Amino acid sequence: MRTTTWMPAAVLATAVLLAGCSNADTTAEPTGKSGGDHTATASVDPAALDTGSYPTSPAPEFGRATQETILDVDGQRLAEFTVVPFEIDPELTSVKMPTMVMRSGKNLGVVLSDAAGDIAHNHQMLYGYVSTAATPTTKTTDPSRSVVQAVMRFNNPEDAAATAREIHQNLLTVDDGTGLETAENIDILPNTLVSTGQTNFDAGPEVSVNAFTPHGDYLLYTWAKAPAADKDWTAKAVAKSLQLQEPLIDQFPATPTRTQNGGQSAQLPMIDQDKVLIYALPEEDAQAQLGDDMAAYGPRGMAHRSTNPPLTYKILTDAGSDHNAVYKTTVYRAKDDAGAETILTEFYNDLLAEGFTAAPTPQGLPDAKCATKDTVNGTQDYCMVANGRYVGEASGTDNKKDVDQQISAQYLILEHADQNAE
């Protein structure tokens, strides 16, 4: 278990798991733990570290997004302003797919249906973010409650509202094999288009609700599913999601479109917020995470794809870890050394609580904490290490040597990290 489960592209191919239920300068001198007077922890032997072919110095600064990357970057930034399912119901802690940046309207196809994806695409949806989670179960056939929470941005309120109407109508009139939905009303949500459906399983009937709320340039979408006996919960989940999502999306500093900016191109945002991404190991494949990595996320953004979303959100918030890098490795930057140690300790202990066991540390790096677990997908290995205000995290499957090389290279990169960064 990695504290944040940033999944490889191959896993994204299974994104219908729940959707199917819903119709610096690289030559810089090390600054070390005390902002310039520290080279390496005494117990670390840099000469003994095996870093393989990984870089051991920070990457050059990333600069601003370009027209080619802005949809990914704004989609990543949107994650911090999308409600995490556990905020709707604290028991929604088992992260599922689809949880990802939505790079275009077509991506709505894996969230809801191909028809919905076509409708959003036809109305020129720009990008979005979707987060999915369920209540934990022992077996896949056990009854559970689930939520899909998505925010989609359009060019204007008219396109957002039209998309909501057309998808809602499609659910009511076009049977994709799961039956037609029934229009419903939630009294306290007069601006929300709601439909419900029921599916019968061996464990008993389940009800689901699709809810679409146009909100300015955004379309807010919530899908909630529960055993039929808990139908009231689905309505309450929709209401709670909107109570949280509407004020949250109002805070999002979206990049203005050319039309919104008086016909001129707006200044695009920085890719690497707070200059933390330069310290993470890069992916060899630029499309490894399909728009979700090469990113800086805040506590809420990190929680979306965490193995323990409430813990991740709380620990990162309390530690002042406002921006965290996600690339091949993950880098957290706390407000101080004590915060970094808390992140390391709490996340490592959470691994052990989830059935991982302590694993040997890499040669020359006894300060690292490593854990391992045999799973149906192979042996998962994680290693974490703190260096001043920073924590590096590496992971892999069936290749402990590679994980050791990653975290060793990561430690050396963090020796160059700015410990006095604002």
PDB file of C-alpha atoms in Angstrom, residues 212-406:
ATOM      1  CA  PHE A 212     -26.574  16.847 -12.426  1.00  0.00           C
ATOM      2  CA  THR A 213     -26.311  20.441 -11.198  1.00  0.00           C
ATOM      3  CA  PRO A 214     -25.211  23.235 -13.560  1.00  0.00           C
ATOM      4  CA  HIS A 215     -23.177  25.795 -11.616  1.00  0.00           C
ATOM      5  CA  GLY A 216     -21.931  28.639 -13.782  1.00  0.00           C
ATOM      6  CA  ASP A 217     -19.354  27.263 -16.220  1.00  0.00           C
ATOM      7  CA  TYR A 218     -19.312  23.974 -14.298  1.00  0.00           C
ATOM      8  CA  LEU A 219     -21.426  20.871 -14.274  1.00  0.00           C
ATOM      9  CA  LEU A 220     -21.438  19.096 -10.928  1.00  0.00           C
ATOM     10  CA  TYR A 221     -22.234  15.392 -11.065  1.00  0.00           C
ATOM     11  CA  THR A 222     -22.899  12.935  -8.252  1.00  0.00           C
ATOM     12  CA  TRP A 223     -23.744   9.266  -8.595  1.00  0.00           C
ATOM     13  CA  ALA A 224     -24.640   7.434  -5.404  1.00  0.00           C
ATOM     14  CA  LYS A 225     -25.450   3.742  -4.985  1.00  0.00           C
ATOM     15  CA  ALA A 226     -26.673   1.755  -1.985  1.00  0.00           C
ATOM     16  CA  PRO A 227     -28.734  -1.311  -1.086  1.00  0.00           C
ATOM     17  CA  ALA A 228     -32.412  -0.649  -1.802  1.00  0.00           C
ATOM     18  CA  ALA A 229     -33.140  -0.470   1.928  1.00  0.00           C
ATOM     19  CA  ASP A 230     -30.781   2.533   2.118  1.00  0.00           C
ATOM     20  CA  LYS A 231     -32.364   4.532  -0.706  1.00  0.00           C
ATOM     21  CA  ASP A 232     -32.713   7.582   1.548  1.00  0.00           C
ATOM     22  CA  TRP A 233     -28.922   7.572   1.935  1.00  0.00           C
ATOM     23  CA  THR A 234     -28.465   8.194  -1.791  1.00  0.00           C
ATOM     24  CA  ALA A 235     -30.551  11.372  -1.657  1.00  0.00           C
ATOM     25  CA  LYS A 236     -28.715  12.546   1.447  1.00  0.00           C
ATOM     26  CA  ALA A 237     -25.373  11.845  -0.255  1.00  0.00           C
ATOM     27  CA  VAL A 238     -26.353  13.982  -3.254  1.00  0.00           C
ATOM     28  CA  ALA A 239     -27.492  16.808  -0.995  1.00  0.00           C
ATOM     29  CA  LYS A 240     -24.305  16.675   1.094  1.00  0.00           C
ATOM     30  CA  SER A 241     -22.095  16.590  -2.001  1.00  0.00           C
ATOM     31  CA  LEU A 242     -23.678  19.774  -3.343  1.00  0.00           C
ATOM     32  CA  GLN A 243     -23.548  21.467   0.046  1.00  0.00           C
ATOM     33  CA  LEU A 244     -19.776  20.953  -0.041  1.00  0.00           C
ATOM     34  CA  GLN A 245     -19.053  21.162  -3.769  1.00  0.00           C
ATOM     35  CA  GLU A 246     -20.721  24.425  -4.741  1.00  0.00           C
ATOM     36  CA  PRO A 247     -18.738  26.684  -2.361  1.00  0.00           C
ATOM     37  CA  LEU A 248     -15.578  24.693  -3.040  1.00  0.00           C
ATOM     38  CA  ILE A 249     -15.698  25.095  -6.821  1.00  0.00           C
ATOM     39  CA  ASP A 250     -16.357  28.822  -6.366  1.00  0.00           C
ATOM     40  CA  GLN A 251     -12.816  29.052  -4.934  1.00  0.00           C
ATOM     41  CA  PHE A 252     -11.148  27.423  -7.951  1.00  0.00           C
ATOM     42  CA  PRO A 253      -8.765  29.864  -9.737  1.00  0.00           C
ATOM     43  CA  ALA A 254      -9.585  28.620 -13.224  1.00  0.00           C
ATOM     44  CA  THR A 255      -7.465  29.835 -16.108  1.00  0.00           C
ATOM     45  CA  PRO A 256      -9.662  32.198 -18.167  1.00  0.00           C
ATOM     46  CA  THR A 257     -10.466  31.149 -21.704  1.00  0.00           C
ATOM     47  CA  ARG A 258      -9.544  33.521 -24.528  1.00  0.00           C
ATOM     48  CA  THR A 259     -13.165  34.699 -24.693  1.00  0.00           C
ATOM     49  CA  GLN A 260     -13.279  35.316 -20.941  1.00  0.00           C
ATOM     50  CA  ASN A 261      -9.996  37.229 -21.195  1.00  0.00           C
ATOM     51  CA  GLY A 262     -11.183  39.772 -23.756  1.00  0.00           C
ATOM     52  CA  GLY A 263      -9.997  37.827 -26.775  1.00  0.00           C
ATOM     53  CA  GLN A 264      -6.428  37.572 -25.494  1.00  0.00           C
ATOM     54  CA  SER A 265      -4.632  34.474 -24.252  1.00  0.00           C
ATOM     55  CA  ALA A 266      -4.405  34.515 -20.457  1.00  0.00           C
ATOM     56  CA  GLN A 267      -1.154  33.900 -18.618  1.00  0.00           C
ATOM     57  CA  LEU A 268      -1.073  30.157 -17.986  1.00  0.00           C
ATOM     58  CA  PRO A 269      -0.417  28.729 -14.498  1.00  0.00           C
ATOM     59  CA  MET A 270       2.841  27.232 -13.319  1.00  0.00           C
ATOM     60  CA  ILE A 271       3.094  23.465 -13.757  1.00  0.00           C
ATOM     61  CA  ASP A 272       5.109  23.047 -10.565  1.00  0.00           C
ATOM     62  CA  GLN A 273       3.256  24.878  -7.822  1.00  0.00           C
ATOM     63  CA  ASP A 274       5.666  25.891  -5.048  1.00  0.00           C
ATOM     64  CA  LYS A 275       8.607  24.256  -6.906  1.00  0.00           C
ATOM     65  CA  VAL A 276       8.334  20.780  -5.437  1.00  0.00           C
ATOM     66  CA  LEU A 277       7.890  18.688  -8.599  1.00  0.00           C
ATOM     67  CA  ILE A 278      11.533  19.288  -9.552  1.00  0.00           C
ATOM     68  CA  TYR A 279      12.497  16.978  -6.670  1.00  0.00           C
ATOM     69  CA  ALA A 280      10.504  13.920  -7.796  1.00  0.00           C
ATOM     70  CA  LEU A 281      11.890  11.198 -10.059  1.00  0.00           C
ATOM     71  CA  PRO A 282      10.418  11.502 -13.564  1.00  0.00           C
ATOM     72  CA  GLU A 283       8.446   8.857 -15.411  1.00  0.00           C
ATOM     73  CA  GLU A 284      10.126   7.384 -18.468  1.00  0.00           C
ATOM     74  CA  ASP A 285       6.754   7.350 -20.231  1.00  0.00           C
ATOM     75  CA  ALA A 286       5.284  10.856 -20.388  1.00  0.00           C
ATOM     76  CA  GLN A 287       1.791   9.346 -20.646  1.00  0.00           C
ATOM     77  CA  ALA A 288       2.225   6.808 -17.835  1.00  0.00           C
ATOM     78  CA  GLN A 289      -0.591   8.307 -15.764  1.00  0.00           C
ATOM     79  CA  LEU A 290      -2.712   9.748 -18.589  1.00  0.00           C
ATOM     80  CA  GLY A 291      -2.622  13.312 -17.227  1.00  0.00           C
ATOM     81  CA  ASP A 292      -2.658  12.561 -13.495  1.00  0.00           C
ATOM     82  CA  ASP A 293       1.072  12.758 -12.761  1.00  0.00           C
ATOM     83  CA  MET A 294       3.851  15.298 -13.436  1.00  0.00           C
ATOM     84  CA  ALA A 295       1.718  17.258 -11.024  1.00  0.00           C
ATOM     85  CA  ALA A 296       1.631  19.152  -7.746  1.00  0.00           C
ATOM     86  CA  TYR A 297      -1.386  18.398  -5.555  1.00  0.00           C
ATOM     87  CA  GLY A 298      -2.617  19.784  -2.244  1.00  0.00           C
ATOM     88  CA  PRO A 299      -3.928  17.649   0.641  1.00  0.00           C
ATOM     89  CA  ARG A 300      -7.364  17.137  -0.918  1.00  0.00           C
ATOM     90  CA  GLY A 301      -5.856  16.358  -4.315  1.00  0.00           C
ATOM     91  CA  MET A 302      -3.610  13.736  -2.739  1.00  0.00           C
ATOM     92  CA  ALA A 303      -6.498  12.239  -0.777  1.00  0.00           C
ATOM     93  CA  HIS A 304      -8.526  11.381  -3.875  1.00  0.00           C
ATOM     94  CA  ARG A 305      -6.284   8.460  -4.822  1.00  0.00           C
ATOM     95  CA  SER A 306      -5.029   7.538  -1.395  1.00  0.00           C
ATOM     96  CA  THR A 307      -5.338   4.156   0.252  1.00  0.00           C
ATOM     97  CA  ASN A 308      -6.508   6.036   3.356  1.00  0.00           C
ATOM     98  CA  PRO A 309      -8.096   9.307   2.195  1.00  0.00           C
ATOM     99  CA  PRO A 310      -9.094  10.732   5.618  1.00  0.00           C
ATOM    100  CA  LEU A 311      -5.643  10.082   7.076  1.00  0.00           C
ATOM    101  CA  THR A 312      -3.857  11.519   4.053  1.00  0.00           C
ATOM    102  CA  TYR A 313      -5.948  14.674   4.109  1.00  0.00           C
ATOM    103  CA  LYS A 314      -5.554  15.211   7.864  1.00  0.00           C
ATOM    104  CA  ILE A 315      -1.829  14.488   8.084  1.00  0.00           C
ATOM    105  CA  LEU A 316      -0.893  16.623   5.078  1.00  0.00           C
ATOM    106  CA  THR A 317      -3.116  19.473   6.236  1.00  0.00           C
ATOM    107  CA  ASP A 318      -1.755  19.381   9.784  1.00  0.00           C
ATOM    108  CA  ALA A 319       1.825  19.188   8.498  1.00  0.00           C
ATOM    109  CA  GLY A 320       1.336  22.201   6.236  1.00  0.00           C
ATOM    110  CA  SER A 321       2.149  20.108   3.174  1.00  0.00           C
ATOM    111  CA  ASP A 322       0.322  22.422   0.789  1.00  0.00           C
ATOM    112  CA  HIS A 323       1.850  21.120  -2.440  1.00  0.00           C
ATOM    113  CA  ASN A 324       3.115  17.606  -3.022  1.00  0.00           C
ATOM    114  CA  ALA A 325       4.798  16.245  -6.128  1.00  0.00           C
ATOM    115  CA  VAL A 326       3.458  13.218  -7.968  1.00  0.00           C
ATOM    116  CA  TYR A 327       5.626  11.733 -10.686  1.00  0.00           C
ATOM    117  CA  LYS A 328       7.351   8.345 -10.654  1.00  0.00           C
ATOM    118  CA  THR A 329       8.000   9.009  -6.977  1.00  0.00           C
ATOM    119  CA  THR A 330       5.998  11.159  -4.592  1.00  0.00           C
ATOM    120  CA  VAL A 331       7.531  14.044  -2.644  1.00  0.00           C
ATOM    121  CA  TYR A 332       5.828  15.721   0.311  1.00  0.00           C
ATOM    122  CA  ARG A 333       7.053  19.055   1.704  1.00  0.00           C
ATOM    123  CA  ALA A 334       5.910  19.897   5.228  1.00  0.00           C
ATOM    124  CA  LYS A 335       6.150  23.272   6.931  1.00  0.00           C
ATOM    125  CA  ASP A 336       9.005  22.004   9.113  1.00  0.00           C
ATOM    126  CA  ASP A 337      11.152  18.950   9.910  1.00  0.00           C
ATOM    127  CA  ALA A 338       8.728  17.762  12.588  1.00  0.00           C
ATOM    128  CA  GLY A 339       5.900  17.763  10.058  1.00  0.00           C
ATOM    129  CA  ALA A 340       7.950  15.642   7.677  1.00  0.00           C
ATOM    130  CA  GLU A 341       8.697  13.133  10.413  1.00  0.00           C
ATOM    131  CA  THR A 342       4.990  12.962  11.206  1.00  0.00           C
ATOM    132  CA  ILE A 343       4.153  12.256   7.561  1.00  0.00           C
ATOM    133  CA  LEU A 344       6.783   9.525   7.407  1.00  0.00           C
ATOM    134  CA  THR A 345       5.729   7.887  10.679  1.00  0.00           C
ATOM    135  CA  GLU A 346       1.971   8.074  10.162  1.00  0.00           C
ATOM    136  CA  PHE A 347       2.026   6.856   6.572  1.00  0.00           C
ATOM    137  CA  TYR A 348       4.434   4.029   7.342  1.00  0.00           C
ATOM    138  CA  ASN A 349       2.373   2.921  10.347  1.00  0.00           C
ATOM    139  CA  ASP A 350      -0.703   2.964   8.128  1.00  0.00           C
ATOM    140  CA  LEU A 351       1.042   0.551   5.765  1.00  0.00           C
ATOM    141  CA  LEU A 352       1.714  -1.816   8.651  1.00  0.00           C
ATOM    142  CA  ALA A 353      -1.898  -1.523   9.798  1.00  0.00           C
ATOM    143  CA  GLU A 354      -2.986  -2.618   6.310  1.00  0.00           C
ATOM    144  CA  GLY A 355      -1.023  -5.857   6.484  1.00  0.00           C
ATOM    145  CA  PHE A 356       2.367  -4.802   5.158  1.00  0.00           C
ATOM    146  CA  THR A 357       5.464  -5.964   7.011  1.00  0.00           C
ATOM    147  CA  ALA A 358       8.776  -4.222   7.522  1.00  0.00           C
ATOM    148  CA  ALA A 359      11.279  -4.833   4.738  1.00  0.00           C
ATOM    149  CA  PRO A 360      15.074  -4.350   4.540  1.00  0.00           C
ATOM    150  CA  THR A 361      16.252  -0.823   3.834  1.00  0.00           C
ATOM    151  CA  PRO A 362      18.508  -0.063   0.843  1.00  0.00           C
ATOM    152  CA  GLN A 363      22.259  -0.355   1.311  1.00  0.00           C
ATOM    153  CA  GLY A 364      23.683   2.886   2.666  1.00  0.00           C
ATOM    154  CA  LEU A 365      20.264   4.272   3.616  1.00  0.00           C
ATOM    155  CA  PRO A 366      19.325   2.935   7.068  1.00  0.00           C
ATOM    156  CA  ASP A 367      17.067   5.958   7.739  1.00  0.00           C
ATOM    157  CA  ALA A 368      14.566   4.749   5.147  1.00  0.00           C
ATOM    158  CA  LYS A 369      11.433   2.855   6.102  1.00  0.00           C
ATOM    159  CA  CYS A 370      10.390   0.043   3.769  1.00  0.00           C
ATOM    160  CA  ALA A 371       7.413  -2.301   3.747  1.00  0.00           C
ATOM    161  CA  THR A 372       6.264  -5.220   1.629  1.00  0.00           C
ATOM    162  CA  LYS A 373       3.110  -7.226   1.023  1.00  0.00           C
ATOM    163  CA  ASP A 374       2.125 -10.114  -1.222  1.00  0.00           C
ATOM    164  CA  THR A 375      -1.043  -9.291  -3.175  1.00  0.00           C
ATOM    165  CA  VAL A 376      -3.013 -10.803  -6.044  1.00  0.00           C
ATOM    166  CA  ASN A 377      -1.148  -8.408  -8.329  1.00  0.00           C
ATOM    167  CA  GLY A 378       2.289  -9.421  -7.060  1.00  0.00           C
ATOM    168  CA  THR A 379       4.591  -8.323  -4.272  1.00  0.00           C
ATOM    169  CA  GLN A 380       4.131  -4.640  -3.527  1.00  0.00           C
ATOM    170  CA  ASP A 381       7.082  -2.759  -2.081  1.00  0.00           C
ATOM    171  CA  TYR A 382       7.232   0.740  -0.620  1.00  0.00           C
ATOM    172  CA  CYS A 383      10.107   2.774   0.739  1.00  0.00           C
ATOM    173  CA  MET A 384       9.987   6.215   2.334  1.00  0.00           C
ATOM    174  CA  VAL A 385      12.685   8.539   3.608  1.00  0.00           C
ATOM    175  CA  ALA A 386      12.715  11.978   5.237  1.00  0.00           C
ATOM    176  CA  ASN A 387      15.253  14.721   4.602  1.00  0.00           C
ATOM    177  CA  GLY A 388      14.535  17.888   6.545  1.00  0.00           C
ATOM    178  CA  ARG A 389      11.082  19.150   5.579  1.00  0.00           C
ATOM    179  CA  TYR A 390      10.766  16.650   2.739  1.00  0.00           C
ATOM    180  CA  VAL A 391       9.587  13.062   2.506  1.00  0.00           C
ATOM    181  CA  GLY A 392      10.229  10.937  -0.557  1.00  0.00           C
ATOM    182  CA  GLU A 393       8.132   7.869  -1.350  1.00  0.00           C
ATOM    183  CA  ALA A 394       8.836   5.133  -3.914  1.00  0.00           C
ATOM    184  CA  SER A 395       6.901   2.023  -4.832  1.00  0.00           C
ATOM    185  CA  GLY A 396       6.821  -0.875  -7.232  1.00  0.00           C
ATOM    186  CA  THR A 397       5.596  -4.401  -7.840  1.00  0.00           C
ATOM    187  CA  ASP A 398       7.810  -7.506  -7.980  1.00  0.00           C
ATOM    188  CA  ASN A 399      11.010  -5.441  -8.118  1.00  0.00           C
ATOM    189  CA  LYS A 400      12.385  -4.522  -4.694  1.00  0.00           C
ATOM    190  CA  LYS A 401      15.781  -3.636  -6.187  1.00  0.00           C
ATOM    191  CA  ASP A 402      14.184  -0.980  -8.376  1.00  0.00           C
ATOM    192  CA  VAL A 403      12.273   0.494  -5.428  1.00  0.00           C
ATOM    193  CA  ASP A 404      15.528   0.618  -3.433  1.00  0.00           C
ATOM    194  CA  GLN A 405      17.223   2.416  -6.329  1.00  0.00           C
ATOM    195  CA  GLN A 406      14.354   4.874  -6.601  1.00  0.00           C
TER     196      GLN A 406
END
